[in-house]
Amino acid sequence: MNWEIKYKKDAWKFISKNKLVDKFEAAIKMFIKGEGRIDLKKLAGKLEGHYRLRIGNVRIILKFDFKRKIIFVKRVDFRENIYQ
């Protein structure tokens, strides 16, 4: 079974507007296959259970459902705005 990626509307707008779809999907494929290195970090505090993926100065907040193999893209923004 392949992984499915579900985007929130605002997250998809940001990713597509800034032409990050290919970079994001390539990073996710590397993570799933266990190949290469990506900057993925488990978050704490009010975002506990979520992960942060860094692509340049853009941060992507994700949540994984490992049982159903679904990746939820919750929020995407530049580094200085993402955690507000």
C-alpha positions in Angstrom: 0.0 0.0 0.0 1.3 3.4 -1.0 1.3 6.4 1.3 -1.4 9.1 0.7 -0.7 12.8 1.2 -3.6 15.0 2.3 -3.2 18.8 2.3 -5.1 21.5 4.1 -6.3 24.1 1.6 -3.9 26.9 2.8 -1.0 24.5 2.9 -1.6 23.4 -0.7 -1.9 27.0 -1.9 1.4 27.9 -0.3 3.3 24.8 -1.6 1.9 25.2 -5.2 2.4 29.0 -5.3 6.0 28.7 -4.2 6.7 25.8 -6.5 7.7 23.4 -3.7 5.5 20.4 -4.7 8.3 18.4 -6.3 10.8 19.1 -3.6 8.3 18.2 -0.9 7.2 15.0 -2.5 10.8 14.0 -3.2 11.7 14.6 0.5 8.7 12.5 1.6 9.6 9.7 -0.7 13.2 9.7 0.7 11.7 9.5 4.2 9.4 6.6 3.4 12.1 4.6 1.6 14.7 5.4 4.3 17.0 6.8 1.7 19.1 9.9 2.0 18.8 12.5 4.7 16.0 15.0 5.2 15.6 17.6 7.9 12.6 16.1 9.7 12.1 16.8 13.4 9.5 15.6 16.0 7.9 18.6 17.7 7.0 19.1 21.3 4.7 21.4 23.3 1.4 22.3 21.7 2.5 20.7 18.5 3.3 17.3 20.1 2.6 14.4 17.8 3.5 16.6 14.7 6.7 16.7 12.7 8.5 19.6 11.1 10.1 19.3 7.6 12.5 21.9 6.5 13.0 22.8 2.8 15.3 25.8 2.6 13.6 28.6 4.7 10.2 27.0 4.4 8.8 24.8 7.2 6.1 22.2 6.8 4.1 20.9 9.7 3.1 17.3 9.2 1.2 14.6 11.0 1.7 10.9 10.2 -0.9 8.2 10.5 1.4 5.2 10.3 -1.4 2.6 10.4 -3.4 3.9 7.5 -0.3 5.3 5.7 -1.6 8.9 5.4 0.5 12.1 5.7 -1.5 15.1 6.8 0.1 18.5 5.7 -1.2 20.9 8.3 0.6 24.1 7.8 3.3 25.5 5.5 5.0 28.9 5.8 8.4 30.6 6.0 10.5 30.0 9.0 9.8 33.3 10.8 6.0 32.8 10.5 5.3 29.1 11.0 5.3 28.8 14.8 3.1 31.8 15.6 
